[in-house]
mmCIF file of C-alpha atoms and ligand atoms in Angstrom:
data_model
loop_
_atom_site.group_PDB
_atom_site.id
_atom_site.type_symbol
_atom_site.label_atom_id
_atom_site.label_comp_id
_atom_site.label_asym_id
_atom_site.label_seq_id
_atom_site.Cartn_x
_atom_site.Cartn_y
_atom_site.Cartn_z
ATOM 1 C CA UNK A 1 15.109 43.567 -15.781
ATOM 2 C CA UNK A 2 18.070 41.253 -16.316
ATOM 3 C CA UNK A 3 18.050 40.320 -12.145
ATOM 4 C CA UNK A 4 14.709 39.709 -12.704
ATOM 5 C CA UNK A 5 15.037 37.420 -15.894
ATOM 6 C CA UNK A 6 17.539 35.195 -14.117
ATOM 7 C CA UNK A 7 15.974 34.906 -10.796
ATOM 8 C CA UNK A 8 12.686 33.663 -12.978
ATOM 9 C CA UNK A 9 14.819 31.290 -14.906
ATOM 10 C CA UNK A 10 16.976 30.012 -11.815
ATOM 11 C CA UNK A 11 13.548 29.481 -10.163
ATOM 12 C CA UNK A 12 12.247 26.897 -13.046
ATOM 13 C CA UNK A 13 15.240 25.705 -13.342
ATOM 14 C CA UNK A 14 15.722 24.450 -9.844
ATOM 15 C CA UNK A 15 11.734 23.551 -10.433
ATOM 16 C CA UNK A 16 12.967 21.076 -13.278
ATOM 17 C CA UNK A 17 15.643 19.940 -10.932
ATOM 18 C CA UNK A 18 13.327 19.117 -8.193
ATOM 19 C CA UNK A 19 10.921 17.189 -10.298
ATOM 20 C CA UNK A 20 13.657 15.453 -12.161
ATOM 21 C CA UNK A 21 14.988 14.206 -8.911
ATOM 22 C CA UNK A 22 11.181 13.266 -7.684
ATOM 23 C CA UNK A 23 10.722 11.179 -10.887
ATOM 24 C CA UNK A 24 13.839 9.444 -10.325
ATOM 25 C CA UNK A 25 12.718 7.884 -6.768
ATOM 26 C CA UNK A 26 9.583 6.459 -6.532
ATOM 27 C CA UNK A 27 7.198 8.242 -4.058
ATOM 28 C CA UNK A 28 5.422 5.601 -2.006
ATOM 29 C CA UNK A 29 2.051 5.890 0.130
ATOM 30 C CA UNK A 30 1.566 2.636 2.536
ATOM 31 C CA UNK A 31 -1.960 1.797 3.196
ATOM 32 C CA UNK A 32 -2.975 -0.772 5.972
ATOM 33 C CA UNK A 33 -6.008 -1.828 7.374
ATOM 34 C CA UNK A 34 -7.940 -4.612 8.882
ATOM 35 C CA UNK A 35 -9.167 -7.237 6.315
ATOM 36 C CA UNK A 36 -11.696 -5.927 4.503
ATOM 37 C CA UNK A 37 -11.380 -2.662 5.556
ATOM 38 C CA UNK A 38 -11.423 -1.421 1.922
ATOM 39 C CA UNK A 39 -8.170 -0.699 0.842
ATOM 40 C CA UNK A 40 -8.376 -2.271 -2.618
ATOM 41 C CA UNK A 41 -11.383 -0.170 -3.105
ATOM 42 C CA UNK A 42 -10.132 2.598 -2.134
ATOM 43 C CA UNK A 43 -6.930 2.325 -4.019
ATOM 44 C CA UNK A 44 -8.919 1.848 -7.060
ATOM 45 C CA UNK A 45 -10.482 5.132 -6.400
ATOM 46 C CA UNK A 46 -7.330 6.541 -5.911
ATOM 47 C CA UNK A 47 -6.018 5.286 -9.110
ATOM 48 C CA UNK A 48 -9.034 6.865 -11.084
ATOM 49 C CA UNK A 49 -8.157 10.287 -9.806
ATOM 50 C CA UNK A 50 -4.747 10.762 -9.440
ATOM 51 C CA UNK A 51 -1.876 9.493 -10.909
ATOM 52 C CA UNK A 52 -0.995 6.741 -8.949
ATOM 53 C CA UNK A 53 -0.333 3.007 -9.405
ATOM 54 C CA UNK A 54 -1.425 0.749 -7.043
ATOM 55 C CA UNK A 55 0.451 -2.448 -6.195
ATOM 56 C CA UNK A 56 -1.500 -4.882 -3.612
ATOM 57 C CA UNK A 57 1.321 -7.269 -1.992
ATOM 58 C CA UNK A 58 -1.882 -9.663 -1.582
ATOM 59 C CA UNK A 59 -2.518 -9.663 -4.982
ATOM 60 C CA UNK A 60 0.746 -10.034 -6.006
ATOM 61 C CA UNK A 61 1.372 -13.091 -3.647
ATOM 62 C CA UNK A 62 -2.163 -14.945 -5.632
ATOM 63 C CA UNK A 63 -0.686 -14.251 -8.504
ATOM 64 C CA UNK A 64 2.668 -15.881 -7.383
ATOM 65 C CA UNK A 65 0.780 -18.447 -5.973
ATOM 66 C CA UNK A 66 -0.557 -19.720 -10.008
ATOM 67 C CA UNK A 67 2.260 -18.427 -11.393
ATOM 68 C CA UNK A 68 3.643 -21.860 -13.781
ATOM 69 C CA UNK A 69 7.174 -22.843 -12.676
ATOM 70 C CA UNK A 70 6.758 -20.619 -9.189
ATOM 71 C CA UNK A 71 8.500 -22.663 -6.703
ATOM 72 C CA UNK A 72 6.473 -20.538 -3.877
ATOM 73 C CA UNK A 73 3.048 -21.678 -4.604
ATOM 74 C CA UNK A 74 2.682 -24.373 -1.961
ATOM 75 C CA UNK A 75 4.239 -22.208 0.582
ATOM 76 C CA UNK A 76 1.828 -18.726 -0.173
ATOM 77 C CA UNK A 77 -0.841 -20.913 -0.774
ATOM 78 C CA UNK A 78 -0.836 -22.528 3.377
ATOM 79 C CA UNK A 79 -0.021 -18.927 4.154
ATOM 80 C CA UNK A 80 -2.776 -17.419 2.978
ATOM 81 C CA UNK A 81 -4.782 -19.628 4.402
ATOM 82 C CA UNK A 82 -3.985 -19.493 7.593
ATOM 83 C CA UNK A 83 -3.924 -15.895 7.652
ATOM 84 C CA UNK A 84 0.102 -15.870 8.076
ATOM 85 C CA UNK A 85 2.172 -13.366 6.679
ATOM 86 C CA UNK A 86 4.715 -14.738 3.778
ATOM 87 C CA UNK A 87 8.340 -14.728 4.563
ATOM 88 C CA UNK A 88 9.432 -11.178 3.462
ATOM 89 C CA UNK A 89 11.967 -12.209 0.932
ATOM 90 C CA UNK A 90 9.083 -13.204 -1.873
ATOM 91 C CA UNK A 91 6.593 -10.354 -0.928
ATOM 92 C CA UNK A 92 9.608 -7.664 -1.675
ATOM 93 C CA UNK A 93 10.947 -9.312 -4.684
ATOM 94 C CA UNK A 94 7.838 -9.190 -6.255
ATOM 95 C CA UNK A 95 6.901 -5.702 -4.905
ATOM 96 C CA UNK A 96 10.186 -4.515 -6.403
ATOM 97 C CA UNK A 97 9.906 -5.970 -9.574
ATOM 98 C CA UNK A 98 6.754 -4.577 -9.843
ATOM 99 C CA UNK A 99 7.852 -1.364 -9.287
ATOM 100 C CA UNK A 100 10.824 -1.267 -12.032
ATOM 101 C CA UNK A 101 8.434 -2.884 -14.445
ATOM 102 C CA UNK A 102 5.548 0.143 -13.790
ATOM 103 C CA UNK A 103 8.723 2.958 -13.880
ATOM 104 C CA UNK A 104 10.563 0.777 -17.297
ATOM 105 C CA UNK A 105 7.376 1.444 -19.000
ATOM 106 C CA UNK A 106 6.500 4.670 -17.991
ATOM 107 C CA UNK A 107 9.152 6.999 -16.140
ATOM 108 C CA UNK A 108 6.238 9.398 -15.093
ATOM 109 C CA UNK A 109 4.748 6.843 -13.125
ATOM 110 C CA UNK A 110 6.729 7.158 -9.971
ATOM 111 C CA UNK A 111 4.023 7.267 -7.158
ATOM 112 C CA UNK A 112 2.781 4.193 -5.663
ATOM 113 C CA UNK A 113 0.199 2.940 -3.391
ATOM 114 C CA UNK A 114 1.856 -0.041 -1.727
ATOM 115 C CA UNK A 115 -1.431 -1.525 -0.095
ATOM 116 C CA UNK A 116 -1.682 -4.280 2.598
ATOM 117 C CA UNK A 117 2.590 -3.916 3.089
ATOM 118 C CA UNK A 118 4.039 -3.870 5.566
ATOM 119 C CA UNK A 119 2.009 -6.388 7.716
ATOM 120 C CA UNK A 120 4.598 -7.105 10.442
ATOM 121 C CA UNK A 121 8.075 -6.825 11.617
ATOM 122 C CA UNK A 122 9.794 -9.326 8.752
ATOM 123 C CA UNK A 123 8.424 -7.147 6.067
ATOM 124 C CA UNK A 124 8.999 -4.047 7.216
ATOM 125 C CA UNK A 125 12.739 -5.303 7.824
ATOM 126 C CA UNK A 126 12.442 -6.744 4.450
ATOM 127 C CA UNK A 127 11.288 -3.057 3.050
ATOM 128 C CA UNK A 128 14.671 -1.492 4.775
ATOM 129 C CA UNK A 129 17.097 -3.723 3.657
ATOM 130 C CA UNK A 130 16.273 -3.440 0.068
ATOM 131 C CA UNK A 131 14.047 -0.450 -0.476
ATOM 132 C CA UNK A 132 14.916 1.969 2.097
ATOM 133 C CA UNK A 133 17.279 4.256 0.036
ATOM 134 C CA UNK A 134 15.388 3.446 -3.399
ATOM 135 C CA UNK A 135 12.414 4.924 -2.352
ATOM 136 C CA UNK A 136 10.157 7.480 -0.454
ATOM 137 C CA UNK A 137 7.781 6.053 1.874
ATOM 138 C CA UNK A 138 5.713 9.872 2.193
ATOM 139 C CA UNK A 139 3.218 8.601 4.829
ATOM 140 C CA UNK A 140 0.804 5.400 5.708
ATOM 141 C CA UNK A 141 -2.245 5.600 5.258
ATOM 142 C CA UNK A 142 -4.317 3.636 7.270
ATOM 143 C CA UNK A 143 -7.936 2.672 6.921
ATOM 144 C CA UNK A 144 -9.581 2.511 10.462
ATOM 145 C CA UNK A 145 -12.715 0.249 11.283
ATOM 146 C CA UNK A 146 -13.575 -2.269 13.947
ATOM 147 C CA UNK A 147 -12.840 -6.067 13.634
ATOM 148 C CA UNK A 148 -16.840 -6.721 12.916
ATOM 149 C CA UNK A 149 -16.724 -4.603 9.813
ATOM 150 C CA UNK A 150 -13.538 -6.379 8.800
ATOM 151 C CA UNK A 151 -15.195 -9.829 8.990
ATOM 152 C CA UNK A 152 -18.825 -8.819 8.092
ATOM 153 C CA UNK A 153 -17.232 -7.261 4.895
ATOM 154 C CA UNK A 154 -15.103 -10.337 4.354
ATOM 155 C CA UNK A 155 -17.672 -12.415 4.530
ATOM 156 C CA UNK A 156 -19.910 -10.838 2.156
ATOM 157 C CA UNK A 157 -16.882 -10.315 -0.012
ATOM 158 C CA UNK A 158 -16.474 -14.488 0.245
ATOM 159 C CA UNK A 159 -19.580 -14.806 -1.896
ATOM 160 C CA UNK A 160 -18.220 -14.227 -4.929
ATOM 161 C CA UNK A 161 -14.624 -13.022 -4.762
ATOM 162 C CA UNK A 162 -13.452 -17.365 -4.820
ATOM 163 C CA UNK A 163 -10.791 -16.309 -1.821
ATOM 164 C CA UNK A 164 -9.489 -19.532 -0.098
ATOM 165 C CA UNK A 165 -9.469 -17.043 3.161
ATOM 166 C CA UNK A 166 -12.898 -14.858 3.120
ATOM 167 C CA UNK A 167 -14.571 -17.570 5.662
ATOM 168 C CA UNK A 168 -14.602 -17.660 8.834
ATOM 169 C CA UNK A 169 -11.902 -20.185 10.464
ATOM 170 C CA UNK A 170 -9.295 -18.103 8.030
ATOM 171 C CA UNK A 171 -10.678 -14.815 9.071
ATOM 172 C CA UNK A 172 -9.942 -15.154 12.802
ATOM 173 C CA UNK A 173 -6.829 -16.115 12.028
ATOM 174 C CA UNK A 174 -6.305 -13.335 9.733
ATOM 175 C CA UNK A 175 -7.451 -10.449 12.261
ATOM 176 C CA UNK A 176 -5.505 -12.205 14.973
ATOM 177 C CA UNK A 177 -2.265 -12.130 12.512
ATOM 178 C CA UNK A 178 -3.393 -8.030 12.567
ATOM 179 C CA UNK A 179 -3.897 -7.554 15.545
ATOM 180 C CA UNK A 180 -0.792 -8.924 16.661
ATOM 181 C CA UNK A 181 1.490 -8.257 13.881
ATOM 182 C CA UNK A 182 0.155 -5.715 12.083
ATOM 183 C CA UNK A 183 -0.752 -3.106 14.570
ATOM 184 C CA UNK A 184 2.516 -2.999 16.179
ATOM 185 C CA UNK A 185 4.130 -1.769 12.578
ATOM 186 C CA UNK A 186 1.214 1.163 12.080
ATOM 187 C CA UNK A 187 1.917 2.418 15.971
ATOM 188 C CA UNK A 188 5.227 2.376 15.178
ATOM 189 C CA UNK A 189 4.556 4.743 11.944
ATOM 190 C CA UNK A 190 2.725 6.486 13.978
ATOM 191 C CA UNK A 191 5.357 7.519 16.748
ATOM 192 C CA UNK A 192 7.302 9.164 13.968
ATOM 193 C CA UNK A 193 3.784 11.148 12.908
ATOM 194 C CA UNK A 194 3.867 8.920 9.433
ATOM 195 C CA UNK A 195 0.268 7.990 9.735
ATOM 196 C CA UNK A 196 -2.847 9.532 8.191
ATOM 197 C CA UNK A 197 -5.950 7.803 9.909
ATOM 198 C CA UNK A 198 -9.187 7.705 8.013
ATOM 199 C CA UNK A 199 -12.761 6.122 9.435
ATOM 200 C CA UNK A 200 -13.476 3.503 7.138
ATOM 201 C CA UNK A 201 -16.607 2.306 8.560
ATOM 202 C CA UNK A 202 -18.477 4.740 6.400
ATOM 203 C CA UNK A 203 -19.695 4.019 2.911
ATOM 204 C CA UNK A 204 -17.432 3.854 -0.206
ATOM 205 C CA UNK A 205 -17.872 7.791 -1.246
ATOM 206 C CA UNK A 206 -18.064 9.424 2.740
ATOM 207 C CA UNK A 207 -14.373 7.455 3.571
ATOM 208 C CA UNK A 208 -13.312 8.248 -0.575
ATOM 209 C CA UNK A 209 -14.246 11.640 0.374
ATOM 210 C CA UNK A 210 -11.557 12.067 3.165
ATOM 211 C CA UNK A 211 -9.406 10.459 1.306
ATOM 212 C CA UNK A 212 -9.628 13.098 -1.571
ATOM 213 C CA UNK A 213 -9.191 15.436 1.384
ATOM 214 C CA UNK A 214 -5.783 14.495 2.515
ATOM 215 C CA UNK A 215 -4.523 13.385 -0.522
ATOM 216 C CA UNK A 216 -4.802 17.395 -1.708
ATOM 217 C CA UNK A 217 -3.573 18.368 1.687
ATOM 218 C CA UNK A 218 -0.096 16.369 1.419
ATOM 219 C CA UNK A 219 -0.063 17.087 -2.383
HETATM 220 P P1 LIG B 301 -9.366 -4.872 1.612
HETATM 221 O O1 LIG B 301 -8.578 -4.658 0.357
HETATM 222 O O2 LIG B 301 -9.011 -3.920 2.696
HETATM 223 O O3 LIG B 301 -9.334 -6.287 2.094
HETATM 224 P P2 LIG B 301 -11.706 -4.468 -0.091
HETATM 225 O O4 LIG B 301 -11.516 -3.130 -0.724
HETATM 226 O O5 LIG B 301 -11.473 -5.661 -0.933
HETATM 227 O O6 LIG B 301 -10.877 -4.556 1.284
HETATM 228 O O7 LIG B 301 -13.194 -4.502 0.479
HETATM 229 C C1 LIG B 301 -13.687 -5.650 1.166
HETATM 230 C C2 LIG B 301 -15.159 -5.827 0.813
HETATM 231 O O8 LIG B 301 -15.913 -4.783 1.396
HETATM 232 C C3 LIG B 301 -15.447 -5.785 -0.674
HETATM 233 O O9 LIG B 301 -16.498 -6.672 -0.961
HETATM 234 C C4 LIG B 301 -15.872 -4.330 -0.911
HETATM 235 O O10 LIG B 301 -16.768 -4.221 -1.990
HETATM 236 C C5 LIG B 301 -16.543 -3.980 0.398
HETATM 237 N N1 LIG B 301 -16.330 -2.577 0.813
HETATM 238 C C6 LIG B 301 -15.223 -1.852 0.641
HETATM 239 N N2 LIG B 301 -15.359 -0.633 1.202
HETATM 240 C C7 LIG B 301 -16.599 -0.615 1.762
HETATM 241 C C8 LIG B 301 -17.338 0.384 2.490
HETATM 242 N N3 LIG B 301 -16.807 1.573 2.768
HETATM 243 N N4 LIG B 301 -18.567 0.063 2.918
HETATM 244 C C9 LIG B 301 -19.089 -1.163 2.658
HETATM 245 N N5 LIG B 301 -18.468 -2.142 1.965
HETATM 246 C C10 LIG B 301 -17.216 -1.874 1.526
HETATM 247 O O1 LIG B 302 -4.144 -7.854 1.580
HETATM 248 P P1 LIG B 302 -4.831 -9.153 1.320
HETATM 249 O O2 LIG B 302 -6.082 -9.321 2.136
HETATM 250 O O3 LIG B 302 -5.069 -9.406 -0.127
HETATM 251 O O4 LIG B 302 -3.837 -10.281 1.817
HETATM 252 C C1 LIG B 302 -4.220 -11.634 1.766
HETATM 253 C C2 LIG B 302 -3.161 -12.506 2.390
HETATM 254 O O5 LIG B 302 -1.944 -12.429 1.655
HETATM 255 C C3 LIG B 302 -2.771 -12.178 3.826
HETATM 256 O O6 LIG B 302 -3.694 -12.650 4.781
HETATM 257 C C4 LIG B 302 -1.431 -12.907 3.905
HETATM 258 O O7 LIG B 302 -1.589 -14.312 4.040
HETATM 259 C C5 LIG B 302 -0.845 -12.614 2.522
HETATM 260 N N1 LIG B 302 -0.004 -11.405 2.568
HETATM 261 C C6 LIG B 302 1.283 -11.549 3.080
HETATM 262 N N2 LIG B 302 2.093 -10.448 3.174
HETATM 263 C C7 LIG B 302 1.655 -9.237 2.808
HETATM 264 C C8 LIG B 302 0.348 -9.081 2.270
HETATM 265 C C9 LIG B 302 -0.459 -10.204 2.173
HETATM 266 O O8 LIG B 302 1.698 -12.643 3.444
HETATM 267 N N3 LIG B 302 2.450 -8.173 2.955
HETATM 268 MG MG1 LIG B 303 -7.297 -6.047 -0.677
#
């Protein structure tokens, strides 16, 4: 009876431990794609279900980009563009401040969807140097369609979204910029078995649906 009580109590104890230590270190999903693939959708999605917070390094950089007194806007602004990937020192800064901010108002918000990061060698160097041991990077995962559907969706995007780079001379520059810098980073994910592939030339719900599906499968 008295085995028993302690082995129950050393096993949510060491339960407490484990989560403690979890909350402590943010848990990080990467998610890449083409342009347009749909990885700010599906973030969102991702968001509404589980408890995640989603950080896009584009969005972060367009915000830079306006931000009064930001010495950087000229430079993300040409970047962006011309589809070129900003020099990894800005993107991380503002990735990890981010972060701390999310965590410094709410410690239970530890897991993160880091989404359209890390594009290419610089960042992913960028990611080591100062992330590495401050965080978990659990898996990438990486939204899969052909370069049509990237610019088709784009370009419907363009219509309304007021994107300097959702028309055409920016877009072949921008899948160029993937296919040459970007790949490279998810193959080499993928050589260590860190990528989870979904098809996202289906609709929203069909690739949301997979997504649901190995979300609850890496819990
Ligand atoms: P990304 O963040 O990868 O650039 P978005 O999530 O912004 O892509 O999606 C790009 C455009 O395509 C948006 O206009 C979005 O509404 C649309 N879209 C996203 N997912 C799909 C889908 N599965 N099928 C059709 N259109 C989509
Ligand atoms: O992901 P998103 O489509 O919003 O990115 C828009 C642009 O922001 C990219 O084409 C690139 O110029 C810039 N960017 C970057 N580094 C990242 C993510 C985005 O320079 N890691
Ligand atoms: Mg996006």
């Amino acid at each position: 009876m008295l085995v028993q009580l302690r082995r129950t109590l050393s096993r949510s104890l060491s339960s407490v431990v484990y989560r403690v230590a979890l909350a402590m270190k943010p848990q990080v999903i990467f998610v890449l794609g083409g342009p347009g693939a749909g990885k700010g959708t599906q973030c969102a999605k991702i968001v509404e279900t589980y408890g995640y917070t989603h950080l896009s390094a584009g969005d972060l950089l367009r915000a830079e980009r306006t931000r009064v007194g930001s010495e950087f806007g000229q430079l993300i602004d040409t970047h962006i563009k011309d589809g070129k990937i900003v020099p990894v020192a800005i993107t991380i800064n503002l990735l990890k401040k981010a972060m701390e901010e999310t965590m410094l108002l709410d410690r239970e918000k530890f897991r993160f969807l880091i989404d359209g990061f890390p594009r290419n060698n610089d960042n992913l160097q960028g990611w080591s140097s100062v992330m590495e041991d401050k965080a978990n990077v659990k898996f990438v995962l990486f939204f899969d369609c052909s370069d049509q559907v990237c610019i088709d969706r784009c370009l419907e995007r363009g219509k309304s979204s007021g994107r300097t780079d959702d028309n055409r001379e920016s877009l072949e520059k921008r899948i160029q910029t993937y296919l040459q810098s970007t790949r490279p980073i998810i193959e080499q994910y993928q050589q260590q078995g860190k990528v989870r592939t979904v098809d996202a030339s289906r609709g929203v719900d069909e690739v949301f649906a997979d997504v649901k599906d190995l979300l609850e499968k890496e819990g």
